[in-house]
Amino acid sequence: MDFSHSIRSALSDAQDALNQFIQNPDNIKVIAETASLMQHVFEQEGRIFACGNGGSLCDAIHFAEECTGKFRDNRKPLPVIALSDAGHITCTANDFGFAEVFARPLLALGHPGDLLVALSTSGNSDNVVRAAKAAKSRQMYVFGLIGRDGGQLKNYCDSYLIAPGRTADRIQEIHIMVLHILIEQVERLMFPENY
């Protein structure tokens, strides 16, 4: 069976989504501003938290490990925590409902001036929206990586990016690219010797 047509179609679709994202100058501006905010949070000894569901939680974990571990070259670890602990998630979901799995750790651990990176391909994931509300109640910044029309989540973000794409996979591909670029820009700001 020849899959070359569907493979080329998928790659072209991803390229179209990326080109559409690049052509909006506001997206570049938001990435630059968010990188500066991250630098500020780190320099004030704050922390960044990240959350999402499914593939978005995997992206949050990926983002955190490249901050606490390393991205390209060695540098000091940066305090980023993915809200992904299975024990906490199952305990909270069992006792309070799945909608609270991200809000409760932010209420416990978040401090004024910390940052939440909230990922949702629809913008309407109740647990992510509640996390953003909890972060705001703790006087944290909220940066959203969203899809579709931004949903409810955009209403609780200090800044956000809406990734173009008709499907969750295209949206998530833009999200992980943005996360990688944010890490690179933070490193350029804080560890210029790595570049």
PDB file of C-alpha atoms in Angstrom:
ATOM      1  CA  MET A   1       0.000   0.000   0.000  1.00  0.00           C
ATOM      2  CA  ASP A   2       1.343   3.457  -0.918  1.00  0.00           C
ATOM      3  CA  PHE A   3       0.919   6.038   1.836  1.00  0.00           C
ATOM      4  CA  SER A   4       3.030   8.722   0.178  1.00  0.00           C
ATOM      5  CA  HIS A   5       0.031  10.934  -0.635  1.00  0.00           C
ATOM      6  CA  SER A   6      -1.374  10.950   2.920  1.00  0.00           C
ATOM      7  CA  ILE A   7       2.119  11.464   4.384  1.00  0.00           C
ATOM      8  CA  ARG A   8       2.797  14.426   2.097  1.00  0.00           C
ATOM      9  CA  SER A   9      -0.651  15.789   2.894  1.00  0.00           C
ATOM     10  CA  ALA A  10       0.038  15.603   6.658  1.00  0.00           C
ATOM     11  CA  LEU A  11       3.400  17.344   6.260  1.00  0.00           C
ATOM     12  CA  SER A  12       1.865  20.041   4.060  1.00  0.00           C
ATOM     13  CA  ASP A  13      -0.927  20.572   6.578  1.00  0.00           C
ATOM     14  CA  ALA A  14       1.650  21.018   9.371  1.00  0.00           C
ATOM     15  CA  GLN A  15       3.657  23.402   7.199  1.00  0.00           C
ATOM     16  CA  ASP A  16       0.533  25.448   6.436  1.00  0.00           C
ATOM     17  CA  ALA A  17      -0.306  25.737  10.146  1.00  0.00           C
ATOM     18  CA  LEU A  18       3.245  26.848  10.966  1.00  0.00           C
ATOM     19  CA  ASN A  19       3.306  29.373   8.103  1.00  0.00           C
ATOM     20  CA  GLN A  20      -0.013  30.804   9.269  1.00  0.00           C
ATOM     21  CA  PHE A  21       1.361  31.102  12.816  1.00  0.00           C
ATOM     22  CA  ILE A  22       4.609  32.768  11.682  1.00  0.00           C
ATOM     23  CA  GLN A  23       2.792  35.323   9.522  1.00  0.00           C
ATOM     24  CA  ASN A  24       1.043  36.839  12.530  1.00  0.00           C
ATOM     25  CA  PRO A  25       3.570  39.342  13.994  1.00  0.00           C
ATOM     26  CA  ASP A  26       1.662  39.394  17.305  1.00  0.00           C
ATOM     27  CA  ASN A  27       2.693  35.769  17.868  1.00  0.00           C
ATOM     28  CA  ILE A  28       6.381  36.660  17.678  1.00  0.00           C
ATOM     29  CA  LYS A  29       5.800  39.573  20.057  1.00  0.00           C
ATOM     30  CA  VAL A  30       3.987  37.389  22.609  1.00  0.00           C
ATOM     31  CA  ILE A  31       6.766  34.784  22.536  1.00  0.00           C
ATOM     32  CA  ALA A  32       9.402  37.475  23.147  1.00  0.00           C
ATOM     33  CA  GLU A  33       7.370  39.028  25.982  1.00  0.00           C
ATOM     34  CA  THR A  34       6.748  35.625  27.574  1.00  0.00           C
ATOM     35  CA  ALA A  35      10.458  34.764  27.455  1.00  0.00           C
ATOM     36  CA  SER A  36      11.209  38.059  29.247  1.00  0.00           C
ATOM     37  CA  LEU A  37       8.519  37.265  31.823  1.00  0.00           C
ATOM     38  CA  MET A  38      10.026  33.822  32.400  1.00  0.00           C
ATOM     39  CA  GLN A  39      13.434  35.414  32.917  1.00  0.00           C
ATOM     40  CA  HIS A  40      11.876  37.798  35.455  1.00  0.00           C
ATOM     41  CA  VAL A  41      10.169  34.931  37.316  1.00  0.00           C
ATOM     42  CA  PHE A  42      13.419  32.964  37.515  1.00  0.00           C
ATOM     43  CA  GLU A  43      15.481  35.977  38.585  1.00  0.00           C
ATOM     44  CA  GLN A  44      12.955  36.707  41.356  1.00  0.00           C
ATOM     45  CA  GLU A  45      13.362  33.081  42.517  1.00  0.00           C
ATOM     46  CA  GLY A  46       9.831  32.248  41.457  1.00  0.00           C
ATOM     47  CA  ARG A  47       8.637  29.067  39.816  1.00  0.00           C
ATOM     48  CA  ILE A  48       6.805  28.112  36.672  1.00  0.00           C
ATOM     49  CA  PHE A  49       4.074  25.487  36.704  1.00  0.00           C
ATOM     50  CA  ALA A  50       2.670  23.792  33.592  1.00  0.00           C
ATOM     51  CA  CYS A  51      -0.476  21.740  33.046  1.00  0.00           C
ATOM     52  CA  GLY A  52      -2.659  20.214  30.359  1.00  0.00           C
ATOM     53  CA  ASN A  53      -4.519  17.025  29.484  1.00  0.00           C
ATOM     54  CA  GLY A  54      -3.278  14.063  27.485  1.00  0.00           C
ATOM     55  CA  GLY A  55      -0.744  15.173  24.891  1.00  0.00           C
ATOM     56  CA  SER A  56      -0.771  18.653  26.401  1.00  0.00           C
ATOM     57  CA  LEU A  57       0.309  17.226  29.768  1.00  0.00           C
ATOM     58  CA  CYS A  58       3.074  15.362  27.947  1.00  0.00           C
ATOM     59  CA  ASP A  59       4.150  18.721  26.472  1.00  0.00           C
ATOM     60  CA  ALA A  60       4.077  20.264  29.961  1.00  0.00           C
ATOM     61  CA  ILE A  61       6.318  17.454  31.242  1.00  0.00           C
ATOM     62  CA  HIS A  62       8.631  17.835  28.244  1.00  0.00           C
ATOM     63  CA  PHE A  63       8.884  21.580  28.900  1.00  0.00           C
ATOM     64  CA  ALA A  64       9.641  21.052  32.603  1.00  0.00           C
ATOM     65  CA  GLU A  65      12.349  18.440  32.087  1.00  0.00           C
ATOM     66  CA  GLU A  66      14.179  20.607  29.557  1.00  0.00           C
ATOM     67  CA  CYS A  67      14.198  23.421  32.127  1.00  0.00           C
ATOM     68  CA  THR A  68      15.220  21.376  35.171  1.00  0.00           C
ATOM     69  CA  GLY A  69      17.563  19.183  33.140  1.00  0.00           C
ATOM     70  CA  LYS A  70      19.063  20.779  30.061  1.00  0.00           C
ATOM     71  CA  PHE A  71      17.984  22.015  26.661  1.00  0.00           C
ATOM     72  CA  ARG A  72      21.107  22.315  24.503  1.00  0.00           C
ATOM     73  CA  ASP A  73      24.146  23.050  26.633  1.00  0.00           C
ATOM     74  CA  ASN A  74      24.665  22.724  30.360  1.00  0.00           C
ATOM     75  CA  ARG A  75      23.489  25.523  32.649  1.00  0.00           C
ATOM     76  CA  LYS A  76      21.905  25.732  36.085  1.00  0.00           C
ATOM     77  CA  PRO A  77      18.502  24.055  36.395  1.00  0.00           C
ATOM     78  CA  LEU A  78      15.448  26.290  36.092  1.00  0.00           C
ATOM     79  CA  PRO A  79      12.485  25.714  38.454  1.00  0.00           C
ATOM     80  CA  VAL A  80       9.635  24.446  36.279  1.00  0.00           C
ATOM     81  CA  ILE A  81       7.130  21.928  37.634  1.00  0.00           C
ATOM     82  CA  ALA A  82       4.686  19.959  35.493  1.00  0.00           C
ATOM     83  CA  LEU A  83       1.509  19.207  37.455  1.00  0.00           C
ATOM     84  CA  SER A  84       1.712  15.549  36.526  1.00  0.00           C
ATOM     85  CA  ASP A  85       2.075  13.562  39.750  1.00  0.00           C
ATOM     86  CA  ALA A  86      -0.115  10.468  39.339  1.00  0.00           C
ATOM     87  CA  GLY A  87      -0.696  10.053  43.071  1.00  0.00           C
ATOM     88  CA  HIS A  88      -1.920  13.635  43.420  1.00  0.00           C
ATOM     89  CA  ILE A  89      -4.050  13.493  40.261  1.00  0.00           C
ATOM     90  CA  THR A  90      -5.831  10.266  41.250  1.00  0.00           C
ATOM     91  CA  CYS A  91      -6.280  11.341  44.890  1.00  0.00           C
ATOM     92  CA  THR A  92      -7.717  14.708  43.922  1.00  0.00           C
ATOM     93  CA  ALA A  93      -9.889  13.307  41.138  1.00  0.00           C
ATOM     94  CA  ASN A  94     -11.273  10.698  43.518  1.00  0.00           C
ATOM     95  CA  ASP A  95     -11.963  13.110  46.372  1.00  0.00           C
ATOM     96  CA  PHE A  96     -12.828  16.367  44.598  1.00  0.00           C
ATOM     97  CA  GLY A  97     -13.420  15.515  40.933  1.00  0.00           C
ATOM     98  CA  PHE A  98     -11.169  15.699  37.885  1.00  0.00           C
ATOM     99  CA  ALA A  99     -11.864  19.408  37.430  1.00  0.00           C
ATOM    100  CA  GLU A 100      -9.717  20.165  40.525  1.00  0.00           C
ATOM    101  CA  VAL A 101      -6.573  18.156  39.695  1.00  0.00           C
ATOM    102  CA  PHE A 102      -4.525  21.202  38.639  1.00  0.00           C
ATOM    103  CA  ALA A 103      -6.159  23.924  40.736  1.00  0.00           C
ATOM    104  CA  ARG A 104      -5.437  22.330  44.108  1.00  0.00           C
ATOM    105  CA  PRO A 105      -1.643  22.036  43.751  1.00  0.00           C
ATOM    106  CA  LEU A 106      -1.503  25.644  42.546  1.00  0.00           C
ATOM    107  CA  LEU A 107      -3.452  26.744  45.618  1.00  0.00           C
ATOM    108  CA  ALA A 108      -0.971  24.767  47.742  1.00  0.00           C
ATOM    109  CA  LEU A 109       2.289  25.662  45.994  1.00  0.00           C
ATOM    110  CA  GLY A 110       1.792  28.803  43.930  1.00  0.00           C
ATOM    111  CA  HIS A 111       3.125  32.146  45.141  1.00  0.00           C
ATOM    112  CA  PRO A 112       2.542  35.684  43.895  1.00  0.00           C
ATOM    113  CA  GLY A 113       4.766  36.313  40.899  1.00  0.00           C
ATOM    114  CA  ASP A 114       4.961  32.658  39.846  1.00  0.00           C
ATOM    115  CA  LEU A 115       3.810  31.699  36.345  1.00  0.00           C
ATOM    116  CA  LEU A 116       1.378  29.077  35.091  1.00  0.00           C
ATOM    117  CA  VAL A 117       1.745  27.789  31.545  1.00  0.00           C
ATOM    118  CA  ALA A 118      -1.713  26.424  30.724  1.00  0.00           C
ATOM    119  CA  LEU A 119      -2.084  24.189  27.668  1.00  0.00           C
ATOM    120  CA  SER A 120      -5.432  23.334  26.094  1.00  0.00           C
ATOM    121  CA  THR A 121      -6.101  22.568  22.442  1.00  0.00           C
ATOM    122  CA  SER A 122      -9.751  23.588  22.849  1.00  0.00           C
ATOM    123  CA  GLY A 123      -9.328  26.304  25.457  1.00  0.00           C
ATOM    124  CA  ASN A 124     -12.289  24.770  27.276  1.00  0.00           C
ATOM    125  CA  SER A 125     -10.722  22.028  29.413  1.00  0.00           C
ATOM    126  CA  ASP A 126     -12.462  22.635  32.728  1.00  0.00           C
ATOM    127  CA  ASN A 127      -9.516  21.527  34.854  1.00  0.00           C
ATOM    128  CA  VAL A 128      -7.116  23.829  32.970  1.00  0.00           C
ATOM    129  CA  VAL A 129      -9.541  26.774  33.157  1.00  0.00           C
ATOM    130  CA  ARG A 130      -9.900  26.169  36.910  1.00  0.00           C
ATOM    131  CA  ALA A 131      -6.107  26.028  37.197  1.00  0.00           C
ATOM    132  CA  ALA A 132      -5.863  29.437  35.544  1.00  0.00           C
ATOM    133  CA  LYS A 133      -8.496  30.819  37.942  1.00  0.00           C
ATOM    134  CA  ALA A 134      -6.608  29.352  40.921  1.00  0.00           C
ATOM    135  CA  ALA A 135      -3.344  30.845  39.663  1.00  0.00           C
ATOM    136  CA  LYS A 136      -4.938  34.278  39.334  1.00  0.00           C
ATOM    137  CA  SER A 137      -6.289  33.962  42.902  1.00  0.00           C
ATOM    138  CA  ARG A 138      -2.673  33.390  44.022  1.00  0.00           C
ATOM    139  CA  GLN A 139      -1.540  36.502  42.091  1.00  0.00           C
ATOM    140  CA  MET A 140       0.352  34.401  39.571  1.00  0.00           C
ATOM    141  CA  TYR A 141       0.844  35.205  35.911  1.00  0.00           C
ATOM    142  CA  VAL A 142      -0.947  32.935  33.427  1.00  0.00           C
ATOM    143  CA  PHE A 143       0.293  32.228  29.896  1.00  0.00           C
ATOM    144  CA  GLY A 144      -2.004  30.138  27.719  1.00  0.00           C
ATOM    145  CA  LEU A 145      -1.125  27.916  24.790  1.00  0.00           C
ATOM    146  CA  ILE A 146      -4.497  27.360  23.192  1.00  0.00           C
ATOM    147  CA  GLY A 147      -6.173  26.214  19.988  1.00  0.00           C
ATOM    148  CA  ARG A 148      -9.457  26.799  18.164  1.00  0.00           C
ATOM    149  CA  ASP A 149     -10.895  30.196  19.219  1.00  0.00           C
ATOM    150  CA  GLY A 150      -9.170  30.234  22.614  1.00  0.00           C
ATOM    151  CA  GLY A 151     -12.259  29.080  24.489  1.00  0.00           C
ATOM    152  CA  GLN A 152     -12.811  30.094  28.116  1.00  0.00           C
ATOM    153  CA  LEU A 153      -9.128  29.814  28.998  1.00  0.00           C
ATOM    154  CA  LYS A 154      -8.142  32.997  27.181  1.00  0.00           C
ATOM    155  CA  ASN A 155     -10.318  34.991  29.615  1.00  0.00           C
ATOM    156  CA  TYR A 156      -8.045  34.020  32.525  1.00  0.00           C
ATOM    157  CA  CYS A 157      -4.678  34.514  30.807  1.00  0.00           C
ATOM    158  CA  ASP A 158      -2.390  37.525  31.070  1.00  0.00           C
ATOM    159  CA  SER A 159      -1.213  36.559  27.592  1.00  0.00           C
ATOM    160  CA  TYR A 160      -1.869  33.668  25.255  1.00  0.00           C
ATOM    161  CA  LEU A 161      -1.155  32.236  21.842  1.00  0.00           C
ATOM    162  CA  ILE A 162      -3.761  30.508  19.702  1.00  0.00           C
ATOM    163  CA  ALA A 163      -2.218  27.886  17.453  1.00  0.00           C
ATOM    164  CA  PRO A 164      -3.861  27.466  14.064  1.00  0.00           C
ATOM    165  CA  GLY A 165      -4.974  24.039  13.001  1.00  0.00           C
ATOM    166  CA  ARG A 166      -8.137  22.047  12.507  1.00  0.00           C
ATOM    167  CA  THR A 167      -6.992  19.126  14.648  1.00  0.00           C
ATOM    168  CA  ALA A 168      -5.398  18.666  18.078  1.00  0.00           C
ATOM    169  CA  ASP A 169      -2.202  17.202  16.601  1.00  0.00           C
ATOM    170  CA  ARG A 170      -1.501  20.291  14.457  1.00  0.00           C
ATOM    171  CA  ILE A 171      -2.245  22.568  17.427  1.00  0.00           C
ATOM    172  CA  GLN A 172       0.027  20.574  19.748  1.00  0.00           C
ATOM    173  CA  GLU A 173       2.846  20.658  17.192  1.00  0.00           C
ATOM    174  CA  ILE A 174       2.792  24.461  17.350  1.00  0.00           C
ATOM    175  CA  HIS A 175       2.577  24.380  21.148  1.00  0.00           C
ATOM    176  CA  ILE A 176       5.698  22.242  21.603  1.00  0.00           C
ATOM    177  CA  MET A 177       7.572  24.409  19.101  1.00  0.00           C
ATOM    178  CA  VAL A 178       6.641  27.523  21.089  1.00  0.00           C
ATOM    179  CA  LEU A 179       7.798  25.867  24.325  1.00  0.00           C
ATOM    180  CA  HIS A 180      11.144  24.982  22.748  1.00  0.00           C
ATOM    181  CA  ILE A 181      11.577  28.531  21.439  1.00  0.00           C
ATOM    182  CA  LEU A 182      10.724  29.960  24.865  1.00  0.00           C
ATOM    183  CA  ILE A 183      13.414  27.846  26.499  1.00  0.00           C
ATOM    184  CA  GLU A 184      15.939  28.921  23.878  1.00  0.00           C
ATOM    185  CA  GLN A 185      15.072  32.595  24.311  1.00  0.00           C
ATOM    186  CA  VAL A 186      15.309  32.355  28.104  1.00  0.00           C
ATOM    187  CA  GLU A 187      18.711  30.737  27.738  1.00  0.00           C
ATOM    188  CA  ARG A 188      19.814  33.505  25.380  1.00  0.00           C
ATOM    189  CA  LEU A 189      18.727  36.046  27.995  1.00  0.00           C
ATOM    190  CA  MET A 190      20.141  34.296  31.046  1.00  0.00           C
ATOM    191  CA  PHE A 191      22.967  32.144  29.705  1.00  0.00           C
ATOM    192  CA  PRO A 192      24.261  33.929  26.595  1.00  0.00           C
ATOM    193  CA  GLU A 193      27.517  32.001  26.844  1.00  0.00           C
ATOM    194  CA  ASN A 194      25.597  28.928  25.634  1.00  0.00           C
ATOM    195  CA  TYR A 195      25.073  30.687  22.302  1.00  0.00           C
TER     196      TYR A 195
END
